[in-house]
mmCIF file of C-alpha atoms (C1' of nucleotides) in Angstrom:
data_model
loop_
_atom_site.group_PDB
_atom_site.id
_atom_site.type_symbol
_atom_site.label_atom_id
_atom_site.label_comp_id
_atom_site.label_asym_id
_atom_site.label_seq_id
_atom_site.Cartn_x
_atom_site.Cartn_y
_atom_site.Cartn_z
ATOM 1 C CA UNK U 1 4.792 9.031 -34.007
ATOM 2 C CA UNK U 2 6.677 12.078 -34.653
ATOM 3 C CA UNK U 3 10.550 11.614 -33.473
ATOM 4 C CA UNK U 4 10.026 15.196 -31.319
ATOM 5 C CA UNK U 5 7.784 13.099 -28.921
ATOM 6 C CA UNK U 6 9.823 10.166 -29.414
ATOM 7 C CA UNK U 7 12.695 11.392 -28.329
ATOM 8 C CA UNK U 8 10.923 13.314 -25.419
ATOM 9 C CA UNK U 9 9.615 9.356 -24.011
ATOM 10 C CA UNK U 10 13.489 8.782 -24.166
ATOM 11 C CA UNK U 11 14.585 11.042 -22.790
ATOM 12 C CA UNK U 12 11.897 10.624 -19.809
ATOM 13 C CA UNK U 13 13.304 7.140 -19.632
ATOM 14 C CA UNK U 14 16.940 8.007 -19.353
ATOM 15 C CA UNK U 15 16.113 10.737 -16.210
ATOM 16 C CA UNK U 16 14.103 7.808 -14.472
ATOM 17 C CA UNK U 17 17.530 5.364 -15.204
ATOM 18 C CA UNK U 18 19.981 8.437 -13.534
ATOM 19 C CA UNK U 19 17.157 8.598 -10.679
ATOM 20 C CA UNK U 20 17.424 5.252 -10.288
ATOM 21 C CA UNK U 21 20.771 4.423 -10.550
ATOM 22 C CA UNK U 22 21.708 7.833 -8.337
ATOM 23 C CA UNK U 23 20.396 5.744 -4.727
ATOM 24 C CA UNK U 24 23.281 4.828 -3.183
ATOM 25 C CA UNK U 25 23.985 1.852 -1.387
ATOM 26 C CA UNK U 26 21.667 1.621 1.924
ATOM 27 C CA UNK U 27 19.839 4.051 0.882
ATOM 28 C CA UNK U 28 15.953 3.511 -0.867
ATOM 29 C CA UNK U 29 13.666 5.700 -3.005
ATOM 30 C CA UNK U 30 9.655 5.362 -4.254
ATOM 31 C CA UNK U 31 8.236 5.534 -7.603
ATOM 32 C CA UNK U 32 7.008 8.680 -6.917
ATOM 33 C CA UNK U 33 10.106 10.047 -5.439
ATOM 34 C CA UNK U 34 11.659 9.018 -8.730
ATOM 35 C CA UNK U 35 9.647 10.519 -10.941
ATOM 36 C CA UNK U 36 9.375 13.547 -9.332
ATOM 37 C CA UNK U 37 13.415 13.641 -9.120
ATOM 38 C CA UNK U 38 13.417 12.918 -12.755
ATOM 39 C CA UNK U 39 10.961 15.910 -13.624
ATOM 40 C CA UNK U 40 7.832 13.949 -14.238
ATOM 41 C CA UNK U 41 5.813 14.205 -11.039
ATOM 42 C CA UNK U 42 3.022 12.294 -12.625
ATOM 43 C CA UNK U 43 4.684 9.509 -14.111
ATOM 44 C CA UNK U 44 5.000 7.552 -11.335
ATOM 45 C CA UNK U 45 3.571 4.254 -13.118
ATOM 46 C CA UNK U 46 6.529 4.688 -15.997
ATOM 47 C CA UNK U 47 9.057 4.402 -12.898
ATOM 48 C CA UNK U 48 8.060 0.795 -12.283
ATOM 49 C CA UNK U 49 7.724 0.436 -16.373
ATOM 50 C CA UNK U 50 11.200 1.064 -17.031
ATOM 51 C CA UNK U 51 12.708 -0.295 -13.883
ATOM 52 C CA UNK U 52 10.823 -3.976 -14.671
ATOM 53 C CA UNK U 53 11.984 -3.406 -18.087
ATOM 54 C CA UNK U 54 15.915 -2.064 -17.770
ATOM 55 C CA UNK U 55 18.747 -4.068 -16.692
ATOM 56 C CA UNK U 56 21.563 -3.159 -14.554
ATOM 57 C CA UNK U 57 19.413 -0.855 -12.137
ATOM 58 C CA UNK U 58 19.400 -1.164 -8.387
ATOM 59 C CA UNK U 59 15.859 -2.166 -8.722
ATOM 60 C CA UNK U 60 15.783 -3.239 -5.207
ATOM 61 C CA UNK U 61 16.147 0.391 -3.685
ATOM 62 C CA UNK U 62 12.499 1.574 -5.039
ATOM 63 C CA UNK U 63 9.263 1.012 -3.299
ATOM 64 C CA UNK U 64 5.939 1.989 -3.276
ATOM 65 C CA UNK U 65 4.470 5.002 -1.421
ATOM 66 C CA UNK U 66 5.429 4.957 2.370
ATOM 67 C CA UNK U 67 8.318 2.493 1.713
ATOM 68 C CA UNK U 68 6.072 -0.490 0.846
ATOM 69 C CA UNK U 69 6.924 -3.281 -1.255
ATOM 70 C CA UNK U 70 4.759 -3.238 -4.219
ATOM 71 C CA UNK U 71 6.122 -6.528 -6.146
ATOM 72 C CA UNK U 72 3.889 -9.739 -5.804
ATOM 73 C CA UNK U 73 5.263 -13.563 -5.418
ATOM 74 C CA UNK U 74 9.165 -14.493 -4.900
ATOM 75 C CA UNK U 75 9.825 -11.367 -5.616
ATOM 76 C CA UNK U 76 8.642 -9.217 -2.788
ATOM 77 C CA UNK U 77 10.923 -11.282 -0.759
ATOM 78 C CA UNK U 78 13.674 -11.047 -3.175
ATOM 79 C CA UNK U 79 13.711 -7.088 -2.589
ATOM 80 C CA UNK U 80 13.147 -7.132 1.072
ATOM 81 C CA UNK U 81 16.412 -9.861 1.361
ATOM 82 C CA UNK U 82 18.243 -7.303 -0.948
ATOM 83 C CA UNK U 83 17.605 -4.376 1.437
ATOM 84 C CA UNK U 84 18.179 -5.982 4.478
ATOM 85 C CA UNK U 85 21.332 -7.185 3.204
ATOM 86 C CA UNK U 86 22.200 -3.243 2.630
ATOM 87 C CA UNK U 87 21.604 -2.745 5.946
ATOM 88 C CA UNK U 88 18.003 -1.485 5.462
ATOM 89 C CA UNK U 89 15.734 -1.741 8.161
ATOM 90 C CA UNK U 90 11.891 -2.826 8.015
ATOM 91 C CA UNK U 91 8.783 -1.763 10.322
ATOM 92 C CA UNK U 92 6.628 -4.725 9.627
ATOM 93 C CA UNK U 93 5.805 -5.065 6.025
ATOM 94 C CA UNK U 94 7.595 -1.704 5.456
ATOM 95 C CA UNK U 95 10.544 0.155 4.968
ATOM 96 C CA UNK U 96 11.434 2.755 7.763
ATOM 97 C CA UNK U 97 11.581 5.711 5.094
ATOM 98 C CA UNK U 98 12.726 8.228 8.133
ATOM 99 C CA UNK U 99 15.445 6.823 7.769
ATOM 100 C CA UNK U 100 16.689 4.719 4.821
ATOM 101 C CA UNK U 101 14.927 7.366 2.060
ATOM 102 C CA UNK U 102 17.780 8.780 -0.436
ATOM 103 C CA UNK U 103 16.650 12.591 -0.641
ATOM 104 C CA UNK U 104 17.575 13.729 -3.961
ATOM 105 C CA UNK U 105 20.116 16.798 -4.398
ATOM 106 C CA UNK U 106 17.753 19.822 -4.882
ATOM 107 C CA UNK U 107 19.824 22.207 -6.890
ATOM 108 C CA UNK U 108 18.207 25.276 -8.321
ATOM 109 C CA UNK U 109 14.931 24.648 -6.459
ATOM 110 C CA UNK U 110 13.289 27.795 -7.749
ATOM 111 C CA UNK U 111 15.780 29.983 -5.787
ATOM 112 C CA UNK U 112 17.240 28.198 -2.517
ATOM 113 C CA UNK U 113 17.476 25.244 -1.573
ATOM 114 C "C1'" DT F 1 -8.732 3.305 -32.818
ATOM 115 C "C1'" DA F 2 -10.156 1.148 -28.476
ATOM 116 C "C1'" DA F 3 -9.382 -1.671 -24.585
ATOM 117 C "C1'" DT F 4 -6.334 -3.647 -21.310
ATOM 118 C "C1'" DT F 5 -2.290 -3.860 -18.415
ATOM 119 C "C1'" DG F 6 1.126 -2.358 -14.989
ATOM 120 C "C1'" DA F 7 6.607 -3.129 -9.430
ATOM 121 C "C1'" DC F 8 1.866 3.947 -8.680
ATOM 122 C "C1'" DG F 9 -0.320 7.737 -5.648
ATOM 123 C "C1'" DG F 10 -3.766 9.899 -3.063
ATOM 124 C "C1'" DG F 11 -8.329 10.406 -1.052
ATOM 125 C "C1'" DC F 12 -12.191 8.597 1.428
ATOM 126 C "C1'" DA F 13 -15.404 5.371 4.154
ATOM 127 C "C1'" DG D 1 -5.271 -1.354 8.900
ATOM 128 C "C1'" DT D 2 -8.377 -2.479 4.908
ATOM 129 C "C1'" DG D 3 -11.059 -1.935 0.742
ATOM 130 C "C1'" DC D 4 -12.705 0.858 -3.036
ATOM 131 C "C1'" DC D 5 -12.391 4.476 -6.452
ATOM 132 C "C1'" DC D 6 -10.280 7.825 -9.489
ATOM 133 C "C1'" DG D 7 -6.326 10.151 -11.855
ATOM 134 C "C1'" DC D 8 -2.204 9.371 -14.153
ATOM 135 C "C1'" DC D 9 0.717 7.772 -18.597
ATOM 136 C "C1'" DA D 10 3.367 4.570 -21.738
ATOM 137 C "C1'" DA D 11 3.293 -0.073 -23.700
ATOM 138 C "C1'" DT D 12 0.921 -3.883 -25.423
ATOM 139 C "C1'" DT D 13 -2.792 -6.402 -27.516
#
DNA sequence: TAATTGACGGGCA
DNA sequence: GTGCCCGCCAATT
């Protein structure tokens, strides 16, 4: 692989880690949200890559589409402890995204905010 | 090179 | 609410 495209599927990586690591406390994001924040609106699947492969990332603080918990076994309960712990509320098996959702900073959105 | 996997998202019945 | 299908993209086998 040529380093040019290399270095482009690192750099994707480190935008999804500042995405990531940008939710503050309380606050919860999706995949989607993510990778839209991080410039790659369609690389939703390479959110949930990196976050199952980095350390040190508030892991916890992204779900699935509509604030659902997309993890399977001990760990979907693991993440739902975690939130609720941050004060994060649920609606059943979900997150309530009205009001817990982190909404990125959208600087030069085309022209205003 | 091809096939499979994975913490996804959206549309439709 | 549930189940099924398709599009998406990087990593792994």
């Amino acid at each position: 692989m040529c380093p040019a495209q290399s270095r482009r599927k690192l750099d994707m990586r480190l935008r999804f880690i500042a995405a990531i690591g940008a939710v503050p406390h309380g606050k919860v994001s999706s995949y989607g949200a993510i990778a839209r924040a991080a410039g790659f609106p369609a690389s939703a699947r390479q959110v949930a890559w990196v976050l199952h492969r980095s350390f040190g990332l508030p892991w916890h603080r992204i779900l699935g589409s509509g604030g659902e918990i997309k993890l399977r076994g001990h760990s979907d309960l693991e993440q739902r402890l975690r939130l609720q712990a941050e004060g994060v509320a649920f609606r059943g098996r979900r997150v309530d995204m009205k009001k817990h959702e982190f909404r990125f900073p959208k600087r030069n959105l085309k022209k205003a905010g």
